[in-house]
Tab-separated table of C-alpha atoms in Angstrom:
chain	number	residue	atom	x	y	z
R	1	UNK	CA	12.943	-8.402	10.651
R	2	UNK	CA	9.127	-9.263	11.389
R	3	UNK	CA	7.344	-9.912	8.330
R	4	UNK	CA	3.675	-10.657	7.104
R	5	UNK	CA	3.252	-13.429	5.684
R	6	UNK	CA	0.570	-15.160	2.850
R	7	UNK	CA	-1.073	-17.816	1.433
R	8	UNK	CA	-1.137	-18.479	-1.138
R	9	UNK	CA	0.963	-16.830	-3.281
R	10	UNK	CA	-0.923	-17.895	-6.033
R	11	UNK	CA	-4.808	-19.144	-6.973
R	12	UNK	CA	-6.686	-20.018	-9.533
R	13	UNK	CA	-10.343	-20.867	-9.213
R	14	UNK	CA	-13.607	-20.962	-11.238
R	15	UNK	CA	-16.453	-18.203	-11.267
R	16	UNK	CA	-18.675	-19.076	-8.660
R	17	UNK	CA	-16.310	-20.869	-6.319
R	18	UNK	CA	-15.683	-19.512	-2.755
R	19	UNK	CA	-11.910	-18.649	-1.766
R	20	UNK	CA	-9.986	-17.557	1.321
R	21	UNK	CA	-7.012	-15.975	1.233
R	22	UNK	CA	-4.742	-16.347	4.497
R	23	UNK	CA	-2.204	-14.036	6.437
R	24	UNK	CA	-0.133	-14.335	9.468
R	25	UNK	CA	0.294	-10.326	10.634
R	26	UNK	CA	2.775	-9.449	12.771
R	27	UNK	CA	2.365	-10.598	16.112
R	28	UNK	CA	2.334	-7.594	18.289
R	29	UNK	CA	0.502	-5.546	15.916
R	30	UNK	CA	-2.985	-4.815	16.307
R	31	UNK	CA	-4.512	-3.433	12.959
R	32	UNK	CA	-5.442	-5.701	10.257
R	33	UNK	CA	-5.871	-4.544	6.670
R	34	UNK	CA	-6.830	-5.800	3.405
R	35	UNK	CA	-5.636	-4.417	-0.231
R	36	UNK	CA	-6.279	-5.043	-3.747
R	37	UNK	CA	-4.429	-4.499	-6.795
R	38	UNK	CA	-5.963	-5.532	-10.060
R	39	UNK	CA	-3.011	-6.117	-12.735
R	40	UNK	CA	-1.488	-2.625	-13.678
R	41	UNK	CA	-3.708	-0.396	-11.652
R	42	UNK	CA	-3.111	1.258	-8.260
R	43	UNK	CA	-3.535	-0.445	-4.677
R	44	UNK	CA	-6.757	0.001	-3.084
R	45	UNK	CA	-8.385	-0.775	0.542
R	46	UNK	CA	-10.687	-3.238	0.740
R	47	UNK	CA	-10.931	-3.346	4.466
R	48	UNK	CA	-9.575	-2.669	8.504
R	49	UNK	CA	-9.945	-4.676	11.038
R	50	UNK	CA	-9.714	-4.166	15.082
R	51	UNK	CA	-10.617	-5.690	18.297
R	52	UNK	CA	-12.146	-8.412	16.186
R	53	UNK	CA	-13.828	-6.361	14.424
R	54	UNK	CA	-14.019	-4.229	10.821
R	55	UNK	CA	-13.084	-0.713	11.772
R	56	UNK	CA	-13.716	0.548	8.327
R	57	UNK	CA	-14.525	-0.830	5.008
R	58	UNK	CA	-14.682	0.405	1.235
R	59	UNK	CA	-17.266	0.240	-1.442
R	60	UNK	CA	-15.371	-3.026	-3.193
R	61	UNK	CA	-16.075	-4.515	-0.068
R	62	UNK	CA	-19.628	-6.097	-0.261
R	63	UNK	CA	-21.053	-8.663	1.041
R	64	UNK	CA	-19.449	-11.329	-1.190
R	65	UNK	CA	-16.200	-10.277	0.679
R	66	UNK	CA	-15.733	-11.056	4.546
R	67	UNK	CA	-12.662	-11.043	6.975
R	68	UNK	CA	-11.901	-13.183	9.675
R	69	UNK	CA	-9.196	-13.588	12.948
R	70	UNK	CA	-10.320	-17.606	13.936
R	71	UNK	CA	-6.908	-17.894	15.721
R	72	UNK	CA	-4.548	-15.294	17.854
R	73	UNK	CA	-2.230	-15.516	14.301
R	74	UNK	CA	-4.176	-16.046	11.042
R	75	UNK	CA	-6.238	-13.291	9.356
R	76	UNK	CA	-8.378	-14.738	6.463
R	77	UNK	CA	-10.446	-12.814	3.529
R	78	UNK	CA	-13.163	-15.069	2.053
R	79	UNK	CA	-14.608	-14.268	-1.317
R	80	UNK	CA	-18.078	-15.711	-0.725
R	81	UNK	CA	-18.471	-16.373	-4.845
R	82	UNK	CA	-15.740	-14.886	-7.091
R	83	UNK	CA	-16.465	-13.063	-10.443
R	84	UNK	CA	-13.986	-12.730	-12.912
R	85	UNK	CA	-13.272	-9.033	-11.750
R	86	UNK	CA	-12.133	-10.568	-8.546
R	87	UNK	CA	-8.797	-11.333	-10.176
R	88	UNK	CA	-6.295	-9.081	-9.023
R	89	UNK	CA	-3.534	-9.409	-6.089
R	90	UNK	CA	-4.580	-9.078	-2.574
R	91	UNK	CA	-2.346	-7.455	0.007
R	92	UNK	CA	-2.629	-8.392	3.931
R	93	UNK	CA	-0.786	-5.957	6.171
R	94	UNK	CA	-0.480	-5.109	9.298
R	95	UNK	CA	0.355	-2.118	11.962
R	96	UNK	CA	0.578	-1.392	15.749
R	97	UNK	CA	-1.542	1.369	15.787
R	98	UNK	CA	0.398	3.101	18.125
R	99	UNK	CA	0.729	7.239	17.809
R	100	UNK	CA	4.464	7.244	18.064
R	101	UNK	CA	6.532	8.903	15.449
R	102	UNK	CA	7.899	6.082	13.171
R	103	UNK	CA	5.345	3.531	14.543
R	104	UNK	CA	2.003	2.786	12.598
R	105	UNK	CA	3.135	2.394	9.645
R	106	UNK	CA	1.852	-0.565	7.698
R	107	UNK	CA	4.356	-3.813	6.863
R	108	UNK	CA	2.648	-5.211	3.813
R	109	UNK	CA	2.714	-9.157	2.924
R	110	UNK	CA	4.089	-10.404	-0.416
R	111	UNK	CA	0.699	-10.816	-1.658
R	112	UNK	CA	-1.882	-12.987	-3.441
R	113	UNK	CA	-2.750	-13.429	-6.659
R	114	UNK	CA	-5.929	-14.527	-7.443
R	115	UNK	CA	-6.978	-15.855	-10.915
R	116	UNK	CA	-10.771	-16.158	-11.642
R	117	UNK	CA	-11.191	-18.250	-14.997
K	1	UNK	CA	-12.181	13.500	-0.218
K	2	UNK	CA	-8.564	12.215	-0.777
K	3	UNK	CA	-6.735	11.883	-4.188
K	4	UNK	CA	-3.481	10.969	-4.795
K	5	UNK	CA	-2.127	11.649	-8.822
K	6	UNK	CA	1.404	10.190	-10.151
K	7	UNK	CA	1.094	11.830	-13.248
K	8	UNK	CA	4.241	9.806	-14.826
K	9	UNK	CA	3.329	6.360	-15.820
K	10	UNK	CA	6.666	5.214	-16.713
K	11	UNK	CA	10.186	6.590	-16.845
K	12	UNK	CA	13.159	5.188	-18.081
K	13	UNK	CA	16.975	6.455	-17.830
K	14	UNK	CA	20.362	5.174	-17.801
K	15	UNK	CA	21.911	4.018	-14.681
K	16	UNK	CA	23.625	6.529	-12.569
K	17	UNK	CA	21.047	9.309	-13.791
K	18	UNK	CA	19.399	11.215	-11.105
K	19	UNK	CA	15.796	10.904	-11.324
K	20	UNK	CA	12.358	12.429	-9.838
K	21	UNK	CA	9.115	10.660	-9.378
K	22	UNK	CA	6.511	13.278	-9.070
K	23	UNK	CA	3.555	12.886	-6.639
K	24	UNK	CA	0.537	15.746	-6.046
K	25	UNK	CA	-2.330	14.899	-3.655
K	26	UNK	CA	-5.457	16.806	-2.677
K	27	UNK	CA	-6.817	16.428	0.638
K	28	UNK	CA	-8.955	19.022	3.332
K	29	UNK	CA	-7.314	17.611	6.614
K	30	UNK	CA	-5.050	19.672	7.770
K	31	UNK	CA	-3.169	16.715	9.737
K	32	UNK	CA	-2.104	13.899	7.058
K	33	UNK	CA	0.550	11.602	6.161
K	34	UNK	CA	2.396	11.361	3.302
K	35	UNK	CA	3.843	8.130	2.144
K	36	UNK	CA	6.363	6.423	-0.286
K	37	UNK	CA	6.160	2.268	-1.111
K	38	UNK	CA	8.297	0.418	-3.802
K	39	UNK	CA	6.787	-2.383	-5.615
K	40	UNK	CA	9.967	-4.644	-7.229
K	41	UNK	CA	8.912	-7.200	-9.845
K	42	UNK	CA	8.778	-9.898	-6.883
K	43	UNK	CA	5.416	-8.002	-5.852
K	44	UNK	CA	5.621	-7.164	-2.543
K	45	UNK	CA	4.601	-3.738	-1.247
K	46	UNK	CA	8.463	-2.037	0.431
K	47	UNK	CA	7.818	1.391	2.614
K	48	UNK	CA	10.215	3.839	2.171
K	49	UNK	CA	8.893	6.635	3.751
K	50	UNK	CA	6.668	8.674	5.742
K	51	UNK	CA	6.421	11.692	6.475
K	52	UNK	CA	3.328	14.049	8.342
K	53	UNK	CA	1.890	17.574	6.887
K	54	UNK	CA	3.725	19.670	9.823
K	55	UNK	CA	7.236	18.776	9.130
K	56	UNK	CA	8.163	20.273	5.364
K	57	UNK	CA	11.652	19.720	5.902
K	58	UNK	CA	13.252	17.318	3.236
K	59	UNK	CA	14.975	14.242	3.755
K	60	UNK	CA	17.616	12.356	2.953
K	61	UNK	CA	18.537	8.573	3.023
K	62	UNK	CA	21.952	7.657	0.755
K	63	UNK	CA	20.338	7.998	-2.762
K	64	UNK	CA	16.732	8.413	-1.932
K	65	UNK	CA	15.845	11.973	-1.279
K	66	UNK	CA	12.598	13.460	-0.505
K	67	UNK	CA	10.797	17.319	-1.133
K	68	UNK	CA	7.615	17.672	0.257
K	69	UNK	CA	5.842	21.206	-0.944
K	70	UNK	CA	2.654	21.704	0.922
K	71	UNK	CA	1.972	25.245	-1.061
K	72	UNK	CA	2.020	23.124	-4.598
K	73	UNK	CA	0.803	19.683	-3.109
K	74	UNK	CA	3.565	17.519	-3.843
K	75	UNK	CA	5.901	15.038	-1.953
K	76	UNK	CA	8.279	14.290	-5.047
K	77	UNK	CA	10.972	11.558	-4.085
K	78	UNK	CA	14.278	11.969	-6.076
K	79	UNK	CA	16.676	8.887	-6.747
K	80	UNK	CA	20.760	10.286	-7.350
K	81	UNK	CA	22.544	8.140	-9.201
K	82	UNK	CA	20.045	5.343	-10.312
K	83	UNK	CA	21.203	1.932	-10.385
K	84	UNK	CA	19.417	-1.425	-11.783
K	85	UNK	CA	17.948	-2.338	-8.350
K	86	UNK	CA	16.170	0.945	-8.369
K	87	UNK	CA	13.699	-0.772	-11.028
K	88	UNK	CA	10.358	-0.939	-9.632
K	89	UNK	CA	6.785	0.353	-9.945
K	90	UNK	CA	6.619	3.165	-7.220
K	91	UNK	CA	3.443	4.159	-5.696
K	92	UNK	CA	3.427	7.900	-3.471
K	93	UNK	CA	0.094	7.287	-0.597
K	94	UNK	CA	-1.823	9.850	1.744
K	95	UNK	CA	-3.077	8.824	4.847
K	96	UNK	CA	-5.183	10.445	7.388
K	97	UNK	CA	-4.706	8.696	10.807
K	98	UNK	CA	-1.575	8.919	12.847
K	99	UNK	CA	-3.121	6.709	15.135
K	100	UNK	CA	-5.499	3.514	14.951
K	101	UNK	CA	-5.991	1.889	11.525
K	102	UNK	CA	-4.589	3.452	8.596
K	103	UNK	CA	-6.649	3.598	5.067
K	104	UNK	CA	-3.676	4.364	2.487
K	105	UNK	CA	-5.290	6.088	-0.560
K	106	UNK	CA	-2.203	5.495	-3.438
K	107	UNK	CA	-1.615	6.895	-6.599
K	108	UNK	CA	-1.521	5.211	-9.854
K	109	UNK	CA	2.128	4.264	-9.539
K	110	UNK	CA	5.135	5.110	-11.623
K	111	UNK	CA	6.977	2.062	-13.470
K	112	UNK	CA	10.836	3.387	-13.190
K	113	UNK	CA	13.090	1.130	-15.256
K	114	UNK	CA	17.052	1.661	-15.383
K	115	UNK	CA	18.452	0.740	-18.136
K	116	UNK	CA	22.395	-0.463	-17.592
């Protein structure tokens, strides 16, 4: 079964230090996504992404945050400079997009998890 | 705008209990989707289910059943006859897009443990 894929699984990284966080979607889908979940707490969009370009961001997503498709496979989230609320587990996933019943739903990757020390 | 509540935090039972994770949500769209995701203690984010605000009838896949209530709010998900594997943190979602990119608002999240 097609699956989205990350890296890396885990990181650890100083305050102030810039990170990206890579994903391989699934290849025929179209719809890129970022997610966050700090430790304990609910799962919460960051960002969407279309046509090489953010369809839709959140409030968490400022400009210390930015996404990226450099390749026809690899979507990247860069955390410009990371603050110790940055730590938390990021979620890539990805969907088709497509308005057919049991389509567009979103395959999730295993995740990051980002330590800021 | 869209809210999603799990009011249980945690439940606990013995295997091969039945038991219900609750799930209300508030929204003003009259089209939405309604979603289900199990979160093991790998990490990884597992859909379950979907389900969109026109079709109320419930569902049923081996253990996992579904009841989605759209005059009280609620797509509760029921688990018959619990076993270990069910253990996970459970999170119910509401979606407005059928179409195009999909921003998943999720609830808190209920931690079920089964207990053998």
């Amino acid at each position: 079964e097609p699956e989205v894929t990350q890296t890396p699984s885990h990181q650890v990284t100083q305050m102030g230090q810039e990170v990206i966080l890579r994903c391989v979607p699934i290849s025929n889908h179209l719809y890129f996504y970022w997610y966050r979940q700090i430790l304990g707490q609910k799962v919460e969009f960051l960002v969407s992404f279309y046509n090489n370009e953010i369809s839709e961001k959140s409030e968490i997503f400022d400009d210390q945050f930015s996404v990226e498709r450099p390749d026809g496979s690899n979507f990247t989230l860069k955390i410009r400079s990371t603050k110790l609320e940055d730590s938390a587990m990021y979620f890539c996933a990805s969907s088709d997009g497509t308005p057919v019943s049991g389509a567009n739903v979103l395959t999730f990757g295993a995740g990051s998890r980002l330590t800021v020390l | 705008a869209q809210k999603v509540t799990q009011a249980q935090t945690e439940i606990s039972v013995v295997e091969k209990e039945d038991v219900t994770l609750d799930c209300v949500y508030e929204t003003r769209d009259t089209t939405y989707y309604l979603f289900w995701y199990k979160q093991p203690p790998s990490g990884e984010l597992v859909f379950l289910i979907r389900r969109n605000s026109f079709d109320e009838q419930n569902e049923i896949s081996g253990r996992y059943s579904w009841n989605f209530q759209k005059s009280t709010s609620s797509f509760n998900f029921t688990i018959t006859a619990s076993q270990v594997v069910d253990s996970a943190v459970y999170f119910c979602a509401l979606s407005e897009a059928f179409q195009g990119a999909q921003k998943l608002v999720f609830g808190q999240g209920t931690r079920l443990t089964i207990n053998p």
